[in-house]
């Protein structure tokens, strides 16, 4: 009995000891947590500037966050505060930093969709995340976020938290905080903003690039409506106010900033960084990246100079911008590296990047894609097509393609001749034969992502594309069929030298190398006698290919041309089609291209386009496209193996015929001297000799007698 009691008392004592230890541990943990929560907040993490270098590793510019001018909450219009609360956290003043309802809703969304995308962060949580934490998505970071959220709520009043948040968030175009955002987008102070402008600012933080009215006007306008709808749902505005504000126009004068070197190139580079890191907008301004770009500053300067000097007489439009404007994109066709990019000639006044944002009809500059599709489906450059006028019945309408100045031609043209002279009738007939589906499919493979019309006018470049898109679609022609995405970035490294991103070096083949070479061969004729750009023949003293493009009434002018080591696209036109250009592409865009290429390729060796193994070169009859005979007008032509002509030209075939030696006609019954002569088919005699008579020698004797007497 005594032994049992001792065991029982020992066991109870041990259990009590563990209970005390556990309780003490919990108390210490809670005490430590309380102490940590009430310790002063550390200063927010300072963002690190990202540096951009050109291809020679010279610093081009830096992207940073110091372009921030803090404002107090009293300086922010009440309407703007309500708009931000409506879309970001309408229960901000009711919760204590964490909104359980939003967390549950987001969790259910993530479970249903099986991915972690739905945000549940309050304004306090967003401030804690942006000010004190990195961007890694881990469970530990989430715990830290909750810790700092509670700490902020305990130590700061709600108005101070909101003020810090409004000065912290990113609005796009390098603007951090409300004050700089108002200046960047509207050139105004906060107190000068209209309700519509404030609604736009409130909606930007969720997607600064996507909702930017400069990049995506329609998405920006839709975002304004969404913000106003949220404000109406929160009873911040009435129905009448909602209808009033949503219908007001949005004026975007922007703000004149100091323009960095190659501003339009850097604009595209920022977009590319955003695509590489899509879940962290504005990362380039705070992550301390070392960005090794593809920019060649010398080429960039030459591009800007050629564009400025080559544009027609400049006039200012109603917005004060010089018109016409233009764009130039220069790319290494072997790597896709963008060496120079000009998006306009007045970057200080206009953020509109025509190289990537101007959707314009390319006109005949689209035809190489059509011809590439035809060559991929068995056509050859020697095939002849009738260029006589044709009319197509499409439903209840008719379509009749015409050439420049409505001049009508007739006869046959080889596909090489038709492309070189940019014949519209042949292009439409060719599209009709191979089908629009084939051409649309190839255009997409070549990198044309803009929607294109499915009708016959597609052959004449009626779809709208950007200069960068069109330049990218020509790259496979210049590099032997490889599919390259134009890029501004080689590598992105962190401050420790770790590679965060590397541009792809392996590229799939999108068209047969032989087809690419044939297109290049045909485009080389554009710059030769009879071609639409023959006026610049000889300026580029090296193998070169290219294509002009002019839209109706000379509103837009294009030239895309390339050597094996550099491809350049030039576009010229007025932003709003205010006036036509004073000439076609060969007089407007082609000279700009030639001037730039001459400077860009100076002191560089002339390279030949590589001839693929499946290409055959042979002499053909220039009139028929058949295998040449010794009597044919010859020209050298290239073919994919298996598509070359095997039959000799019938038009110039040689036949042997016995004829009268005296008359050269077919022998008659009195012809005594005969011989065999050779004739081209169709040129042989068809009449019978009527010179030789029954007694030819008697009459000759009489003729000689009379002749001698008369003398």
C-alpha positions as MATLAB code, in Angstrom:
seq = 'XXXXXXXXXXXXXXXXXXXXXXXXXXXXXXXXXXXXXXXXXXXXXXXXXXXXXXXXXXXXXXXXXXXXXXXXXXXXXXXXXXXXXXXXXXXXXXXXXXXXXXXXXXXXXXXXXXXXXXXXXXXXXXXXXXXXXXXXXXXXXXXXXXXXXXXXXXXXXXXXXXXXXXXXXXXXXXXXXXXXXXXXXXXXXXXXXXXXXXXXXXXXXXXXXXXXXXXXXXXXXXXXXXXXXXXXXXXXXXXXXXXXXXXXXXXXXXXXXXXXXXXXXXXXXXXXXXXXXXXXXXXXXXXXXXXXXXXXXXXXXXXXXXXXXXXXXXXXXXXXXXXXXXXXXXXXXXXXXXXXXXXXXXXXXXXXXXXXXXXXXXXXXXXXXXXXXXXXXXXXXXXXXXXXXXXXXXXXXXXXXXXXXXXXXXXXXXXXXXXXXXXXXXXXXXXXXXXXXXXXXXXXXXXXXXXXXXXXXXXXXXXXXXXXXXXXXXXXXXXXXXXXXXXXXXXXXXXXXXXXXXXXXXXXXXXXXXXXXXXXXXXXXXXXXXXXXXXXXXXXXXXXXXXXXXXXXXXXXXXXXXXXXXXXXXXXXXXXXXXXXXXXXXXXXXXXXXXXXXXXXXXXXXXXXXXXXXXXXXXXXXXXXXXXXXXXXXXXXXXXXXXXXXXXXXXXXXXXXXXXXXXXXXXXXXXXXXXXXXXXXXXXXXXXXXXXXXXXXXXXXXXXXXXXXXX';
ca = [
       0.000    0.000    0.000;
       2.808    2.399    0.884;
       4.596    1.515   -2.327;
       1.466    2.250   -4.383;
       1.045    5.632   -2.715;
       4.648    6.613   -3.410;
       4.285    5.735   -7.122;
       1.030    7.673   -7.390;
       2.511   10.775   -5.736;
       5.592   10.634   -7.968;
       3.483   10.390  -11.133;
       1.259   13.315  -10.122;
       4.313   15.402   -9.305;
       5.852   14.705  -12.690;
       2.624   15.627  -14.489;
       2.326   18.815  -12.468;
       5.922   19.731  -13.310;
       5.269   19.285  -17.044;
       2.103   21.333  -16.784;
       3.966   24.151  -15.093;
       6.742   23.975  -17.680;
       4.250   24.056  -20.565;
       2.344   26.927  -19.018;
       5.543   28.834  -18.379;
       6.671   28.258  -21.974;
       3.384   29.555  -23.337;
       3.561   32.595  -21.055;
       7.131   33.302  -22.110;
       6.192   32.921  -25.783;
       3.225   35.229  -25.427;
       5.297   37.678  -23.452;
       8.015   37.661  -26.079;
       5.429   38.125  -28.819;
       3.862   41.055  -26.962;
       7.264   42.636  -26.442;
       8.076   42.174  -30.129;
       4.739   43.638  -31.148;
       5.242   46.738  -29.040;
       8.886   47.309  -29.922;
       9.287   50.290  -32.292;
       8.826   49.470  -35.971;
      12.086   49.184  -37.928;
      12.531   51.521  -40.886;
      11.024   50.132  -44.122;
      13.269   48.243  -46.504;
      14.910   50.606  -48.997;
      14.497   49.632  -52.644;
      17.657   49.176  -54.729;
      17.998   50.805  -58.135;
      18.235   48.567  -61.205;
      20.944   49.335  -63.751;
      20.653   48.891  -67.506;
      23.778   48.393  -69.635;
      24.142   48.375  -73.414;
      25.801   45.580  -75.386;
      29.223   47.099  -74.687;
      28.463   47.105  -70.958;
      28.163   50.865  -70.732;
      25.561   52.188  -68.305;
      22.491   53.459  -70.143;
      20.194   54.384  -67.264;
      18.959   53.364  -63.829;
      15.444   52.638  -62.650;
      14.745   53.622  -59.081;
      12.043   54.483  -56.577;
      13.341   57.781  -55.264;
      10.996   59.612  -57.637;
       8.535   59.894  -54.792;
       7.139   62.974  -53.093;
       5.219   62.015  -49.924;
       1.964   63.773  -49.119;
      -0.057   63.882  -45.930;
      -3.522   62.409  -45.842;
      -4.937   65.918  -45.486;
      -3.583   66.769  -48.956;
      -5.404   63.870  -50.602;
      -8.932   64.650  -51.868;
     -11.635   62.768  -49.979;
     -13.051   61.436  -53.245;
      -9.703   59.835  -54.094;
      -9.432   58.264  -50.645;
     -12.920   56.786  -50.991;
     -12.138   55.502  -54.481;
      -9.016   53.689  -53.251;
     -10.811   52.261  -50.226;
     -13.662   51.066  -52.454;
     -11.420   48.972  -54.702;
      -8.692   47.993  -52.239;
     -10.235   47.600  -48.773;
     -13.659   49.134  -48.114;
     -13.700   47.788  -44.512;
     -10.326   49.321  -43.703;
     -11.641   51.394  -40.795;
     -13.665   48.479  -39.360;
     -11.124   45.635  -39.209;
      -7.889   45.382  -37.227;
      -5.546   44.726  -40.119;
      -6.873   41.313  -41.088;
     -10.210   40.721  -42.774;
     -11.294   37.128  -42.009;
     -14.146   37.327  -44.506;
     -11.815   38.163  -47.386;
      -9.384   35.437  -46.323;
     -12.128   32.781  -46.326;
     -13.439   34.006  -49.680;
      -9.963   33.938  -51.226;
      -9.227   30.517  -49.734;
     -12.419   29.071  -51.218;
     -11.535   30.576  -54.606;
      -8.042   29.052  -54.503;
      -9.428   25.646  -53.489;
     -12.053   25.667  -56.246;
      -9.591   26.774  -58.930;
      -6.688   24.728  -57.495;
      -4.207   27.558  -57.677;
      -3.049   30.327  -55.389;
      -4.047   33.497  -57.159;
      -6.869   35.201  -55.288;
      -5.596   37.980  -53.047;
      -7.054   38.628  -49.593;
      -4.706   41.356  -48.406;
      -5.987   44.400  -46.585;
      -4.340   47.791  -46.986;
      -2.385   47.164  -43.782;
      -1.178   43.799  -45.062;
      -0.104   45.331  -48.370;
       1.856   48.016  -46.529;
       3.507   45.390  -44.302;
       4.430   43.292  -47.337;
       5.786   46.165  -49.434;
       7.612   47.983  -46.639;
       9.171   45.154  -44.647;
       9.269   41.921  -46.651;
      10.745   40.481  -49.828;
       8.633   39.085  -52.666;
       9.177   35.372  -51.986;
       5.916   33.451  -51.658;
       6.560   31.183  -48.655;
       4.611   30.196  -45.553;
       7.205   31.868  -43.305;
       6.867   35.114  -45.225;
       3.091   34.947  -44.755;
       3.571   34.599  -41.004;
       5.898   37.593  -41.017;
       3.334   39.548  -42.992;
       0.686   38.826  -40.351;
       3.139   39.791  -37.599;
       3.961   43.152  -39.172;
       0.292   43.719  -39.953;
      -0.643   43.380  -36.281;
       2.386   45.444  -35.286;
       1.330   48.268  -37.619;
      -2.229   48.201  -36.303;
      -1.028   48.298  -32.689;
       1.493   51.083  -33.121;
      -0.022   53.375  -35.762;
      -3.435   55.014  -36.143;
      -5.503   54.050  -39.168;
      -4.966   57.376  -40.923;
      -1.194   57.022  -40.645;
      -1.312   53.505  -42.081;
      -3.406   54.753  -44.995;
      -1.050   57.685  -45.555;
       2.007   55.414  -45.686;
       0.194   53.107  -48.082;
      -0.808   55.920  -50.456;
       2.812   57.081  -50.623;
       4.143   53.540  -51.108;
       2.102   51.974  -53.922;
       3.152   51.818  -57.583;
       0.991   53.417  -60.282;
       3.040   52.634  -63.400;
       5.337   54.687  -65.644;
       7.828   55.017  -62.780;
       5.352   56.817  -60.515;
       5.286   55.821  -56.857;
       2.836   57.505  -54.540;
      -0.227   59.563  -55.363;
       1.473   62.894  -55.918;
       3.914   61.695  -58.587;
       1.171   59.563  -60.162;
      -1.049   62.626  -60.609;
       1.817   64.526  -62.209;
       2.858   61.620  -64.427;
      -0.574   60.820  -65.833;
      -2.236   64.228  -65.872;
       0.404   66.889  -65.217;
      -1.655   68.084  -62.230;
      -1.496   68.426  -58.477;
      -3.812   66.197  -56.443;
      -6.267   68.988  -55.675;
      -6.713   69.676  -59.416;
      -7.825   66.159  -60.356;
     -11.333   65.487  -61.651;
     -13.424   62.588  -60.254;
     -12.801   60.585  -63.434;
      -9.046   61.087  -63.150;
      -9.103   60.095  -59.478;
     -11.067   56.953  -60.345;
      -8.357   55.979  -62.834;
      -5.576   56.515  -60.285;
      -7.462   54.420  -57.738;
      -7.719   51.541  -60.193;
      -4.107   51.502  -61.396;
      -2.310   49.660  -58.528;
      -3.966   46.329  -59.403;
      -2.315   46.375  -62.835;
      -0.301   49.504  -63.656;
       0.814   48.337  -67.084;
      -2.465   46.700  -68.091;
      -4.687   49.596  -67.021;
      -2.358   52.355  -68.210;
      -4.327   54.645  -70.553;
      -1.104   55.209  -72.496;
      -0.613   51.503  -73.216;
      -4.204   50.238  -73.163;
      -6.756   53.074  -73.466;
      -9.769   50.754  -73.570;
      -8.688   48.804  -70.481;
      -7.996   52.070  -68.661;
     -11.478   53.382  -69.468;
     -13.065   50.108  -68.319;
     -11.113   50.286  -65.070;
     -12.576   53.750  -64.372;
     -16.074   52.305  -64.690;
     -15.202   49.419  -62.348;
     -13.897   51.802  -59.685;
     -16.997   53.989  -59.924;
     -19.208   50.902  -59.674;
     -17.417   49.872  -56.481;
     -17.857   53.380  -55.083;
     -21.559   53.257  -55.858;
     -21.857   49.837  -54.215;
     -20.190   51.251  -51.092;
     -22.607   54.238  -51.143;
     -19.746   56.679  -51.678;
     -21.425   58.158  -54.761;
     -24.981   58.269  -56.033;
     -26.407   56.816  -59.225;
     -26.489   60.264  -60.810;
     -22.838   60.875  -59.931;
     -21.893   57.466  -61.301;
     -23.468   58.193  -64.696;
     -21.942   61.675  -64.728;
     -18.372   60.645  -63.893;
     -18.269   57.598  -66.180;
     -19.231   59.691  -69.228;
     -16.662   62.433  -68.725;
     -13.715   62.494  -71.165;
     -10.235   61.628  -69.961;
      -7.489   64.027  -71.034;
      -3.956   62.633  -70.974;
      -1.437   65.404  -71.586;
       1.194   63.558  -69.567;
       4.145   65.369  -68.099;
       7.383   66.517  -69.684;
      10.199   64.642  -68.000;
      13.891   64.554  -68.676;
      14.227   61.997  -71.438;
      16.723   59.181  -70.871;
      18.859   57.893  -73.759;
      16.898   55.589  -76.070;
      13.620   56.275  -74.217;
      11.442   54.134  -76.466;
      13.860   51.199  -76.254;
      13.817   51.453  -72.460;
      10.032   51.591  -72.557;
       9.971   48.204  -74.297;
      12.641   46.872  -71.932;
      10.438   47.702  -68.927;
       7.549   45.831  -70.529;
       9.804   42.831  -71.110;
      10.947   42.770  -67.478;
       7.270   42.858  -66.524;
       6.598   39.805  -68.702;
       9.565   37.954  -67.208;
       8.330   38.658  -63.668;
       4.561   38.962  -64.202;
       3.499   38.547  -60.574;
       5.604   41.423  -59.254;
       4.774   44.693  -61.039;
       7.323   47.447  -60.689;
      10.072   45.024  -59.676;
      12.577   46.760  -61.938;
      12.369   49.826  -59.683;
      13.223   48.074  -56.432;
      14.982   44.759  -57.012;
      18.470   46.030  -57.826;
      18.706   44.156  -61.125;
      21.772   44.274  -63.344;
      20.202   44.206  -66.807;
      22.441   43.418  -69.763;
      20.487   44.812  -72.700;
      20.888   44.308  -76.444;
      21.106   48.041  -77.156;
      23.859   49.370  -79.417;
      24.071   53.047  -78.454;
      25.929   54.026  -81.623;
      23.245   52.429  -83.782;
      20.577   54.054  -81.627;
      22.031   57.514  -82.226;
      22.253   56.829  -85.962;
      18.657   55.590  -85.999;
      17.382   58.723  -84.276;
      19.391   60.955  -86.619;
      18.282   59.130  -89.783;
      14.653   59.308  -88.712;
      14.772   62.997  -87.821;
      16.622   63.988  -90.984;
      14.661   61.743  -93.323;
      11.102   62.630  -92.358;
       9.163   64.946  -94.683;
       8.526   68.569  -93.746;
       7.412   68.618  -90.115;
       4.346   70.448  -88.854;
       2.895   70.517  -85.357;
      -0.562   69.051  -84.783;
      -3.217   70.265  -82.343;
      -1.388   68.593  -79.443;
       1.867   70.295  -80.363;
       3.481   67.115  -81.706;
       5.504   67.138  -84.879;
       3.851   65.287  -87.762;
       4.411   63.036  -89.561;
       5.931   60.755  -86.965;
       7.748   57.501  -87.494;
       9.324   54.405  -86.018;
      12.483   52.414  -86.670;
      13.358   48.974  -85.330;
      16.774   47.399  -85.997;
      17.275   43.727  -85.061;
      20.070   41.196  -85.351;
      18.277   38.486  -87.378;
      20.537   35.726  -86.080;
      19.714   36.324  -82.396;
      16.597   38.507  -82.242;
      18.527   41.184  -80.332;
      17.025   44.640  -80.812;
      19.982   46.921  -81.530;
      18.075   50.185  -81.902;
      14.483   51.288  -81.526;
      12.899   54.649  -82.285;
       9.250   55.128  -81.379;
       8.931   58.755  -82.441;
      10.874   61.979  -82.778;
       9.476   63.894  -79.801;
       9.822   61.633  -76.761;
       9.787   64.584  -74.373;
       6.246   65.429  -75.459;
       4.839   62.033  -76.367;
       5.037   58.720  -74.528;
       3.286   57.002  -77.424;
       5.751   54.374  -78.628;
       4.926   53.901  -82.289;
       7.335   50.982  -82.623;
       5.198   48.827  -80.330;
       1.875   50.658  -80.044;
       1.078   52.088  -83.487;
      -1.143   49.574  -85.281;
      -1.077   50.520  -88.956;
      -1.772   48.815  -92.270;
       1.546   47.587  -93.738;
       0.301   47.650  -97.323;
       2.500   45.682  -99.702;
       5.075   45.116  -96.957;
       2.816   42.197  -95.949;
       3.229   40.464  -99.337;
       6.402   38.493  -98.452;
       4.320   36.494  -95.957;
       1.817   35.699  -98.722;
       4.580   34.667 -101.124;
       6.280   32.564  -98.442;
       3.020   30.680  -97.985;
       2.732   30.118 -101.736;
       6.331   28.889 -102.001;
       5.657   26.517  -99.108;
       2.795   25.000 -101.098;
       4.600   24.188 -104.335;
       4.716   27.497 -106.165;
       8.028   28.713 -107.581;
       9.437   32.142 -108.344;
       9.338   31.163 -112.030;
       5.591   30.511 -112.073;
       3.798   33.018 -114.281;
       0.440   34.581 -113.483;
      -1.833   36.802 -115.516;
      -1.840   40.370 -114.198;
      -4.933   41.388 -116.144;
      -7.721   42.975 -114.064;
     -10.087   40.633 -112.257;
     -13.314   41.072 -110.296;
     -14.412   38.788 -107.452;
     -17.994   38.367 -106.341;
     -18.097   38.203 -102.540;
     -21.660   37.801 -101.384;
     -23.542   40.767 -102.772;
     -20.407   42.837 -103.174;
     -17.660   42.844 -105.749;
     -13.951   43.230 -105.111;
     -11.636   44.479 -107.852;
      -7.980   44.908 -106.881;
      -6.072   47.648 -108.663;
      -2.478   48.762 -108.791;
      -0.956   52.158 -108.086;
      -2.839   55.050 -109.678;
      -5.450   52.536 -110.865;
      -3.199   51.605 -113.787;
      -4.278   48.367 -115.404;
      -1.739   45.968 -116.848;
      -2.076   42.812 -118.884;
       0.086   39.856 -119.705;
       2.073   37.438 -117.618;
       4.418   38.122 -114.717;
       6.618   35.664 -112.877;
       6.134   35.612 -109.115;
       9.577   37.196 -108.755;
       8.568   40.025 -111.085;
       5.191   40.434 -109.398;
       6.730   40.772 -105.937;
       9.522   43.064 -107.110;
       7.057   45.386 -108.859;
       4.503   44.910 -106.054;
       1.697   43.940 -108.419;
      -1.577   43.929 -106.492;
      -3.655   41.913 -108.957;
      -1.223   38.998 -108.911;
      -1.053   39.114 -105.100;
      -4.839   38.863 -104.768;
      -5.032   36.082 -107.364;
      -2.310   34.212 -105.504;
      -4.149   34.552 -102.189;
      -7.365   33.391 -103.830;
      -5.631   30.264 -105.111;
      -3.879   29.197 -101.895;
      -6.564   30.373  -99.455;
      -6.523   32.944  -96.667;
      -6.369   30.272  -93.948;
      -2.882   29.223  -95.054;
      -1.588   32.792  -95.020;
      -3.182   33.656  -91.670;
      -1.663   30.540  -90.137;
       1.820   31.390  -91.394;
       1.510   35.020  -90.280;
       0.746   33.831  -86.757;
       3.719   31.466  -86.796;
       5.950   34.327  -87.917;
       4.918   36.413  -84.920;
       1.967   38.499  -86.139;
      -0.328   38.481  -83.102;
      -2.587   41.371  -84.124;
      -5.924   40.263  -85.625;
      -5.894   40.130  -89.426;
      -8.889   40.258  -91.815;
      -9.764   36.943  -93.505;
     -10.746   38.536  -96.840;
      -8.858   38.935 -100.096;
      -7.670   42.416  -99.091;
      -5.307   40.609  -96.721;
      -2.991   40.184  -99.728;
      -2.566   43.961  -99.868;
      -1.802   44.379  -96.169;
      -5.208   45.570  -94.959;
      -4.649   44.183  -91.460;
      -3.050   46.441  -88.861;
       0.293   45.540  -87.261;
       2.991   47.308  -85.273;
       6.459   47.997  -86.684;
       7.975   45.569  -84.168;
       5.534   42.845  -85.227;
       6.284   43.324  -88.908;
      10.032   43.410  -88.300;
       9.796   40.204  -86.281;
       7.843   38.453  -89.037;
      10.710   39.075  -91.509;
      13.385   37.591  -89.223;
      12.948   33.983  -90.472;
      13.479   35.179  -94.057;
      16.830   36.661  -93.040;
      18.110   33.863  -90.802;
      17.150   30.709  -92.662;
      13.716   30.039  -91.174;
      14.347   30.320  -87.415;
      11.567   31.641  -85.217;
      12.970   34.433  -83.032;
      11.140   36.683  -80.610;
      12.703   40.165  -80.733;
      14.210   40.970  -77.349;
      15.810   43.897  -75.515;
      17.423   41.761  -72.802;
      20.339   39.317  -72.834;
      20.516   38.597  -69.122;
      19.211   39.789  -65.773;
      21.420   39.312  -62.714;
      21.012   40.157  -59.059;
      23.550   42.155  -57.061;
      25.441   38.976  -56.161;
      25.892   38.095  -59.828;
      23.378   35.252  -59.881;
      21.636   34.870  -63.249;
      17.897   35.404  -62.819;
      17.048   35.333  -66.522;
      18.860   34.326  -69.703;
      17.493   34.988  -73.187;
      16.837   31.751  -75.112;
      19.590   30.644  -77.468;
      17.782   27.720  -79.110;
      15.143   28.661  -81.659;
      12.763   26.355  -83.570;
      12.416   26.420  -87.341;
       9.166   28.039  -88.441;
       9.568   27.834  -92.232;
      11.723   25.710  -94.506;
      15.198   27.270  -94.908;
      14.825   26.911  -98.654;
      11.567   28.866  -98.650;
      13.220   31.573  -96.549;
      16.052   31.797  -99.074;
      13.648   32.022 -102.018;
      11.771   34.885 -100.344;
      15.093   36.644  -99.776;
      16.044   36.102 -103.401;
      12.754   37.568 -104.581;
      13.056   40.541 -102.224;
      16.530   41.270 -103.536;
      14.852   42.119 -106.862;
      12.870   44.878 -105.125;
      16.082   46.924 -104.901;
      17.080   46.244 -108.511;
      15.926   47.631 -111.852;
      12.177   47.191 -112.147;
      11.692   46.915 -108.385;
       9.762   49.398 -106.262;
      12.912   50.412 -104.356;
      15.285   50.571 -107.307;
      15.949   54.205 -106.402;
      18.168   53.095 -103.498;
      20.007   50.440 -105.519;
      23.732   50.710 -104.942;
      23.510   52.717 -101.716;
      23.933   49.521  -99.703;
      26.910   47.915 -101.417;
      26.302   44.371 -100.179;
      23.727   41.561 -100.524;
      20.411   42.977  -99.358;
      16.681   42.271  -99.591;
      13.652   44.371  -98.738;
      10.065   45.376  -99.411;
       8.183   48.644  -99.656;
       4.671   49.194  -98.351;
       2.372   52.138  -99.059;
      -1.243   52.392  -97.939;
      -4.124   54.058  -99.744;
      -3.682   57.777 -100.392;
      -0.109   57.577  -99.053;
      -1.180   57.709  -95.398;
       1.473   55.196  -94.297;
       4.877   54.327  -95.733;
       6.970   51.277  -94.829;
      10.251   49.715  -95.753;
      11.551   46.487  -94.259;
      14.975   45.426  -95.454;
      17.813   43.257  -94.275;
      21.283   41.881  -94.726;
      22.363   38.604  -93.086;
      23.445   40.530  -89.973;
      20.919   43.377  -89.599;
      17.201   43.760  -90.269;
      15.538   47.172  -90.088;
      11.905   48.210  -90.340;
      11.010   51.855  -90.979;
       7.488   53.247  -90.636;
       6.368   56.823  -91.418;
       2.896   58.305  -91.004;
       0.769   60.853  -89.180;
      -0.645   59.675  -85.855;
      -4.225   60.502  -86.792;
      -3.982   60.458  -90.598;
      -4.199   64.260  -90.610;
      -2.610   64.486  -94.034;
      -1.159   62.148  -96.672;
       2.563   61.790  -97.102;
       4.192   63.587 -100.046;
       5.129   60.363 -101.776;
       5.139   56.579 -101.669;
       7.319   54.349  -99.510;
      10.215   54.284 -101.970;
      10.503   58.081 -101.599;
       9.713   58.352  -97.876;
      10.637   55.245  -95.866;
      13.242   53.580  -98.100;
      15.729   56.505  -98.034;
      15.561   56.604  -94.218;
      16.278   52.879  -94.166;
      19.186   53.229  -96.596;
      20.718   56.109  -94.641;
      20.552   54.207  -91.361;
      21.828   50.909  -92.789;
      24.773   52.653  -94.445;
      25.849   54.102  -91.103;
      25.064   50.982  -89.077;
      27.048   48.623  -91.322;
      30.031   50.850  -92.004;
      33.353   49.037  -91.500;
      31.510   45.713  -91.262;
      32.237   42.971  -93.813;
      29.630   42.277  -96.475;
      28.011   38.896  -95.852;
      26.225   36.619  -98.314;
      22.962   34.887  -97.515;
      23.626   31.197  -96.889;
      22.265   28.942  -99.642;
      20.479   25.907  -98.117;
      21.259   22.418  -99.374;
      17.799   21.952 -100.876;
      18.132   24.929 -103.238;
      18.845   24.423 -106.950;
      19.991   27.194 -109.297;
      19.364   26.876 -113.031;
      18.805   28.916 -116.185;
      15.198   29.382 -117.235;
      13.416   31.173 -120.040;
      12.463   34.579 -118.673;
       9.328   34.618 -120.828;
       7.913   31.203 -119.987;
       9.672   30.076 -116.804;
      10.540   26.776 -118.479;
      13.973   25.226 -118.793;
      15.949   27.475 -121.122;
      17.015   26.485 -124.610;
      19.946   28.106 -126.382;
      17.515   30.468 -128.104;
      15.630   31.605 -124.952;
      16.102   34.953 -123.190;
      17.783   33.492 -120.120;
      17.764   34.335 -116.449;
      19.130   32.472 -113.463;
      16.523   31.339 -110.947;
      16.438   29.399 -107.671;
      14.149   26.503 -106.815;
      13.419   24.147 -103.981;
      14.728   20.742 -105.004;
      11.925   18.908 -106.764;
      10.102   22.025 -107.950;
      12.513   23.051 -110.714;
      11.235   22.864 -114.338;
      12.137   19.689 -116.197;
      10.713   20.491 -119.661;
      12.499   22.751 -122.104;
      10.832   25.920 -123.261;
       8.379   25.199 -126.064;
       8.076   28.804 -127.144;
      11.718   28.989 -128.128;
      12.190   25.335 -129.211;
      14.321   24.832 -132.387;
      13.070   22.847 -135.381;
      14.890   21.849 -138.634;
      13.063   22.358 -141.959;
      14.080   21.914 -145.603;
      13.598   25.162 -147.512;
      14.348   26.664 -150.886;
      17.857   28.046 -150.820;
      16.934   31.006 -153.011;
      13.750   32.166 -151.213;
      14.004   30.582 -147.767;
      10.390   29.416 -148.183;
       8.999   25.931 -148.278;
      10.139   24.192 -151.503;
       7.869   24.483 -154.561;
       7.759   22.150 -157.575;
      10.318   24.240 -159.481;
      12.835   24.737 -156.638;
      16.094   23.068 -157.626;
      18.441   24.138 -154.807;
      17.320   23.016 -151.350;
      18.879   23.132 -147.852;
      17.989   22.382 -144.220;
      17.676   25.388 -141.889;
      16.862   25.752 -138.135;
      14.043   27.943 -136.840;
      12.497   28.833 -133.470;
       9.153   27.172 -133.087;
       6.587   29.595 -134.519;
       9.086   31.440 -136.729;
       9.455   28.762 -139.425;
       8.178   29.561 -142.982;
       4.669   28.471 -143.835;
       4.381   29.697 -147.462;
       5.507   27.778 -150.565;
       8.180   29.311 -152.754;
       6.851   31.304 -155.731;
      10.223   32.628 -156.823;
      11.480   29.607 -158.724;
       9.777   29.138 -162.161;
       9.470   26.270 -164.651;
      12.545   27.381 -166.687;
      14.416   29.560 -164.289;
      17.733   29.430 -166.196;
      16.164   30.642 -169.476;
      14.677   33.663 -167.818;
      17.980   34.364 -166.099;
      19.729   34.320 -169.510;
      17.229   36.797 -170.962;
      17.577   39.068 -167.900;
      21.359   39.163 -168.281;
      21.065   39.999 -172.025;
      18.693   42.918 -171.458;
      20.813   44.183 -168.632;
      24.011   44.181 -170.752;
      22.309   46.040 -173.639;
      20.934   48.731 -171.383;
      24.412   49.408 -170.135;
];
